[in-house]
């Protein structure tokens, strides 16, 4: 097995119905937090973790995403001529070089596990790969995936990003059955997708960052539909828990925003806005006034 992780799969086939009507013509992953699309945060986090090849599992109606990552020569030329170097730099940083990016389509919405399996030709049989769900925006330094890759170097195994959630939120997540804990890592006896609160083995939830053995791809191909009648990534990872490598949760040190929900998206917009020095004071004064009025 290679001792590097260089490939990442980004499942981006979802319809984004929670953001309709905006998502009628704009893929959810291109909705901006301040001035950068959600998917850009995921790509930057992956790059920081050493990812060199990016595979998007997309779907009908989402071609705007492929355009987004393309080089835009005429616009670059225009900004260069106008001396807008800052903007030019931003624009160039959003490109992914041809050859480092690939797209496959998920023909039918059969579940996250099925979406990841659509990338199977892209994953080498001797290399672990990453999966990133761009809806989960994670702000950290170093980034969440970098932290997980560092843990993987210490002990190669399957890893899922994890954090503790309030009991009422358990049914929205994959949940870890904890065997033991050591520092930030949790050895999992198994994983269960979206259990009822009463049946949940813990409140350690899977967040959308994964480092997976290529064996997961073979498992996914034979995984039966699970929760919601969909082929679940969680179920394939669960099947690996008893393998020699095993499955670990990694409690990342970073702030996670659930940008798949409207409230999470708005919270992230506020925080990322406040984080920008040129916006901070204006936005903060405004927020203070809003809060005063509400009290
Ligand atoms: C997916 C996974 C789930 C995980 C979650 C993290 O669920 O199936 O195991 O906990 O992402 O965001 P979804 O949010 O797509 O329903």
Coordinates of C-alpha atoms and ligand atoms in Angstrom, one line a residue:
X1 CA 0.0 0.0 0.0
X2 CA 1.3 3.5 -0.9
X3 CA 2.2 5.7 2.0
X4 CA 0.6 8.8 0.6
X5 CA -3.0 9.9 0.0
X6 CA -3.3 11.9 -3.2
X7 CA -6.8 11.3 -4.5
X8 CA -10.1 12.7 -3.2
X9 CA -13.7 12.0 -4.2
X10 CA -16.2 14.8 -3.9
X11 CA -19.8 13.5 -4.1
X12 CA -21.7 16.5 -5.5
X13 CA -24.7 14.9 -7.2
X14 CA -27.4 16.0 -4.7
X15 CA -30.3 18.0 -5.8
X16 CA -30.0 20.6 -3.1
X17 CA -33.7 20.7 -2.6
X18 CA -33.4 22.6 0.8
X19 CA -32.1 25.6 -1.2
X20 CA -34.8 25.7 -3.8
X21 CA -35.5 27.8 -5.8
X22 CA -31.8 29.0 -5.8
X23 CA -30.7 25.5 -6.7
X24 CA -33.1 25.3 -9.7
X25 CA -30.2 26.5 -11.9
X26 CA -27.2 26.8 -9.5
X27 CA -25.6 23.7 -8.0
X28 CA -25.8 23.9 -4.2
X29 CA -22.0 23.5 -4.1
X30 CA -21.6 26.8 -6.0
X31 CA -23.6 28.8 -3.5
X32 CA -21.1 31.3 -2.0
X33 CA -20.0 31.8 1.6
X34 CA -19.0 35.4 1.3
X35 CA -17.3 35.3 -2.1
X36 CA -16.2 31.7 -2.5
X37 CA -18.4 28.7 -3.4
X38 CA -18.9 26.0 -0.8
X39 CA -16.9 23.5 -3.0
X40 CA -13.9 25.8 -3.1
X41 CA -13.5 25.5 0.7
X42 CA -13.5 21.7 0.2
X43 CA -10.9 21.8 -2.6
X44 CA -8.6 24.1 -0.6
X45 CA -8.8 21.9 2.4
X46 CA -8.0 18.9 0.3
X47 CA -5.0 20.6 -1.4
X48 CA -3.6 21.6 2.0
X49 CA -3.8 17.9 3.0
X50 CA -1.7 16.9 0.0
X51 CA -4.5 15.9 -2.5
X52 CA -3.4 16.2 -6.1
X53 CA -6.3 14.6 -8.0
X54 CA -9.9 15.6 -7.6
X55 CA -12.8 13.5 -8.7
X56 CA -16.3 15.0 -8.7
X57 CA -19.3 12.6 -8.7
X58 CA -21.8 14.9 -10.3
X59 CA -25.2 14.6 -12.0
X60 CA -27.4 16.0 -14.7
X61 CA -27.9 19.8 -14.5
X62 CA -24.7 20.5 -12.6
X63 CA -22.3 21.4 -15.5
X64 CA -21.7 24.9 -14.0
X65 CA -19.4 23.2 -11.6
X66 CA -17.1 22.0 -14.3
X67 CA -17.0 25.5 -15.7
X68 CA -16.2 26.9 -12.3
X69 CA -12.9 25.0 -12.0
X70 CA -11.8 25.7 -15.6
X71 CA -9.2 28.3 -16.5
X72 CA -10.9 31.4 -17.8
X73 CA -8.2 32.9 -20.2
X74 CA -10.2 35.9 -21.5
X75 CA -11.1 37.0 -17.9
X76 CA -7.5 36.5 -16.7
X77 CA -6.3 38.5 -19.6
X78 CA -8.7 41.3 -18.8
X79 CA -7.8 41.5 -15.2
X80 CA -4.1 41.4 -16.1
X81 CA -4.6 44.3 -18.6
X82 CA -6.5 46.3 -15.9
X83 CA -3.7 45.7 -13.4
X84 CA -6.2 43.9 -11.0
X85 CA -3.5 41.6 -9.6
X86 CA -5.4 40.7 -6.4
X87 CA -8.4 39.5 -8.3
X88 CA -6.3 37.7 -10.9
X89 CA -4.5 35.8 -8.1
X90 CA -7.9 34.8 -6.5
X91 CA -9.1 33.7 -9.9
X92 CA -6.1 31.6 -10.6
X93 CA -6.2 30.0 -7.2
X94 CA -9.7 28.7 -7.9
X95 CA -8.6 26.8 -11.0
X96 CA -7.8 23.1 -11.0
X97 CA -5.3 22.1 -13.7
X98 CA -6.7 20.0 -16.5
X99 CA -5.5 16.4 -15.8
X100 CA -5.9 16.9 -12.1
X101 CA -9.6 17.0 -12.2
X102 CA -12.2 14.4 -13.5
X103 CA -15.9 14.1 -13.5
X104 CA -18.2 11.1 -13.4
X105 CA -22.0 11.2 -13.3
X106 CA -24.2 9.3 -10.9
X107 CA -27.0 8.4 -13.2
X108 CA -29.6 7.8 -10.4
X109 CA -29.7 9.1 -6.8
X110 CA -29.1 5.7 -5.2
X111 CA -27.2 7.0 -2.1
X112 CA -23.9 8.3 -0.9
X113 CA -22.3 4.9 -1.0
X114 CA -23.4 4.5 -4.6
X115 CA -22.0 7.9 -5.5
X116 CA -18.6 7.1 -4.0
X117 CA -18.6 3.7 -5.9
X118 CA -19.1 5.7 -9.2
X119 CA -15.5 6.8 -8.7
X120 CA -14.1 3.3 -8.4
X121 CA -12.2 3.4 -11.7
X122 CA -10.3 6.5 -10.4
X123 CA -9.1 4.9 -7.2
X124 CA -5.9 2.7 -7.3
X125 CA -6.0 -0.7 -5.6
X126 CA -2.9 0.2 -3.6
X127 CA -3.7 3.7 -2.4
X128 CA -6.0 5.0 0.3
X129 CA -8.3 7.8 -0.9
X130 CA -10.2 10.7 0.7
X131 CA -13.9 11.5 0.5
X132 CA -15.0 15.0 1.2
X133 CA -18.7 16.1 1.5
X134 CA -18.6 19.8 0.6
X135 CA -21.8 20.5 2.6
X136 CA -19.7 20.1 5.7
X137 CA -17.5 23.2 5.8
X138 CA -14.8 22.8 8.4
X139 CA -12.7 25.8 9.4
X140 CA -9.4 24.8 11.1
X141 CA -5.7 25.4 11.0
X142 CA -4.4 23.0 10.0
X143 CA -7.6 21.9 8.2
X144 CA -9.6 18.9 9.2
X145 CA -8.3 16.6 6.4
X146 CA -4.7 17.6 7.1
X147 CA -5.2 16.6 10.7
X148 CA -6.7 13.2 9.6
X149 CA -3.9 12.5 7.1
X150 CA -1.3 13.2 9.9
X151 CA -3.1 10.6 12.1
X152 CA -3.3 8.2 9.1
X153 CA 0.5 8.5 8.7
X154 CA 1.0 7.5 12.3
X155 CA -1.4 4.5 11.9
X156 CA -2.7 3.7 8.5
X157 CA -6.4 2.7 8.8
X158 CA -9.8 3.8 7.7
X159 CA -10.7 7.2 9.3
X160 CA -13.9 9.2 9.5
X161 CA -14.1 12.7 10.8
X162 CA -16.1 12.8 14.0
X163 CA -17.7 15.1 16.5
X164 CA -20.1 14.7 19.4
X165 CA -23.7 15.9 18.6
X166 CA -26.7 16.6 20.8
X167 CA -28.9 13.6 21.3
X168 CA -31.7 15.1 19.2
X169 CA -29.4 15.3 16.2
X170 CA -28.2 11.7 16.3
X171 CA -30.8 10.5 13.8
X172 CA -29.2 12.8 11.1
X173 CA -25.8 11.2 11.2
X174 CA -23.7 8.1 10.8
X175 CA -22.9 7.1 14.5
X176 CA -19.8 5.3 15.9
X177 CA -20.0 2.3 18.1
X178 CA -17.0 3.1 20.3
X179 CA -14.6 0.3 21.3
X180 CA -11.9 2.5 22.8
X181 CA -10.6 6.1 22.8
X182 CA -7.1 7.5 22.8
X183 CA -6.5 11.2 22.4
X184 CA -8.3 12.4 19.3
X185 CA -8.8 8.9 17.9
X186 CA -11.7 6.6 18.6
X187 CA -11.5 2.9 17.6
X188 CA -14.8 1.9 16.2
X189 CA -16.4 -1.5 16.8
X190 CA -18.8 -0.5 14.0
X191 CA -20.9 2.3 12.5
X192 CA -24.6 2.7 12.1
X193 CA -26.3 5.1 9.7
X194 CA -28.9 7.4 11.2
X195 CA -30.1 5.3 14.2
X196 CA -33.0 6.3 16.5
X197 CA -31.8 8.0 19.7
X198 CA -32.8 5.0 21.8
X199 CA -30.7 2.6 19.6
X200 CA -27.7 4.8 19.1
X201 CA -24.4 3.3 20.3
X202 CA -23.0 6.7 21.1
X203 CA -23.3 10.4 20.2
X204 CA -20.1 10.4 18.1
X205 CA -21.3 11.4 14.7
X206 CA -19.6 11.0 11.3
X207 CA -18.8 14.3 9.7
X208 CA -18.1 14.5 6.0
X209 CA -14.4 13.7 5.9
X210 CA -13.2 10.1 5.2
X211 CA -9.8 8.4 4.5
X212 CA -10.7 5.0 3.1
X213 CA -8.9 1.8 2.1
X214 CA -9.5 1.0 -1.6
X215 CA -11.2 -2.2 -0.3
X216 CA -14.2 0.0 0.5
X217 CA -14.8 0.3 -3.3
X218 CA -15.2 -3.5 -3.6
X219 CA -17.4 -3.5 -0.5
X220 CA -19.6 -0.7 -1.9
X221 CA -20.2 -2.6 -5.1
X222 CA -21.8 -5.4 -3.1
X223 CA -23.5 -3.3 -0.4
X224 CA -27.2 -3.7 -0.2
X225 CA -29.5 -0.7 0.2
X226 CA -29.7 0.3 3.8
X227 CA -31.2 3.3 5.6
X228 CA -33.8 5.1 3.4
X229 CA -33.5 2.4 0.8
X230 CA -30.1 3.9 -0.3
X231 CA -26.6 2.4 -0.6
X232 CA -24.9 3.8 2.4
X233 CA -21.2 4.6 2.7
X234 CA -21.5 4.1 6.4
X235 CA -22.5 0.4 5.9
X236 CA -19.5 -0.3 3.7
X237 CA -17.2 1.3 6.3
X238 CA -19.0 -0.7 9.1
X239 CA -18.0 -3.9 7.2
X240 CA -14.4 -2.8 7.4
X241 CA -14.4 -2.3 11.2
X242 CA -13.5 -6.0 11.8
X243 CA -10.7 -5.9 9.2
X244 CA -7.0 -5.9 10.3
X245 CA -6.7 -2.1 9.6
X246 CA -10.0 -1.3 11.3
X247 CA -12.0 2.0 11.4
X248 CA -11.2 5.0 13.6
X249 CA -13.1 8.2 14.3
X250 CA -10.9 11.3 14.3
X251 CA -12.1 14.1 16.6
X252 CA -10.9 17.0 14.6
X253 CA -9.9 20.3 16.2
X254 CA -11.8 22.7 14.0
X255 CA -15.2 24.4 13.7
X256 CA -17.7 22.6 11.5
X257 CA -20.7 24.2 9.7
X258 CA -23.6 22.2 8.4
X259 CA -24.0 24.1 5.2
X260 CA -26.5 21.5 4.0
X261 CA -29.0 23.3 6.2
X262 CA -30.2 26.8 5.8
X263 CA -29.3 27.8 9.4
X264 CA -25.8 26.3 9.2
X265 CA -25.2 28.1 5.9
X266 CA -26.2 31.4 7.4
X267 CA -24.1 30.9 10.5
X268 CA -21.1 30.1 8.3
X269 CA -21.8 33.2 6.2
X270 CA -21.7 35.4 9.3
X271 CA -18.6 33.7 10.7
X272 CA -16.6 33.8 7.5
X273 CA -17.7 37.4 6.9
X274 CA -16.5 38.4 10.4
X275 CA -13.2 36.7 9.7
X276 CA -12.5 39.0 6.8
X277 CA -10.7 42.1 8.1
X278 CA -12.2 44.4 5.5
X279 CA -15.8 43.3 6.5
X280 CA -15.4 42.7 10.2
X281 CA -16.1 46.1 11.7
X282 CA -19.0 47.0 9.5
X283 CA -20.6 43.6 9.9
X284 CA -20.1 43.5 13.7
X285 CA -21.6 46.9 14.2
X286 CA -24.6 45.8 12.2
X287 CA -25.0 42.6 14.1
X288 CA -24.8 44.5 17.4
X289 CA -27.7 46.7 16.3
X290 CA -29.7 43.8 15.2
X291 CA -29.3 42.1 18.5
X292 CA -30.1 45.3 20.5
X293 CA -33.3 45.7 18.5
X294 CA -34.3 42.1 19.2
X295 CA -33.8 42.4 22.9
Ligands
LIG1 C1 -24.1 11.8 5.2 C2 -23.7 10.4 5.7 C3 -23.8 10.4 7.2 C4 -22.9 11.5 7.8 C5 -23.3 12.9 7.2 C6 -22.3 13.9 7.6 O1 -25.5 12.0 5.5 O2 -24.6 9.4 5.2 O3 -23.3 9.2 7.7 O4 -23.0 11.5 9.2 O5 -23.3 12.8 5.7 O6 -22.7 15.2 7.1 P1 -26.4 13.1 4.7 O7 -26.1 14.4 5.5 O8 -25.9 13.2 3.3 O9 -27.8 12.7 4.9

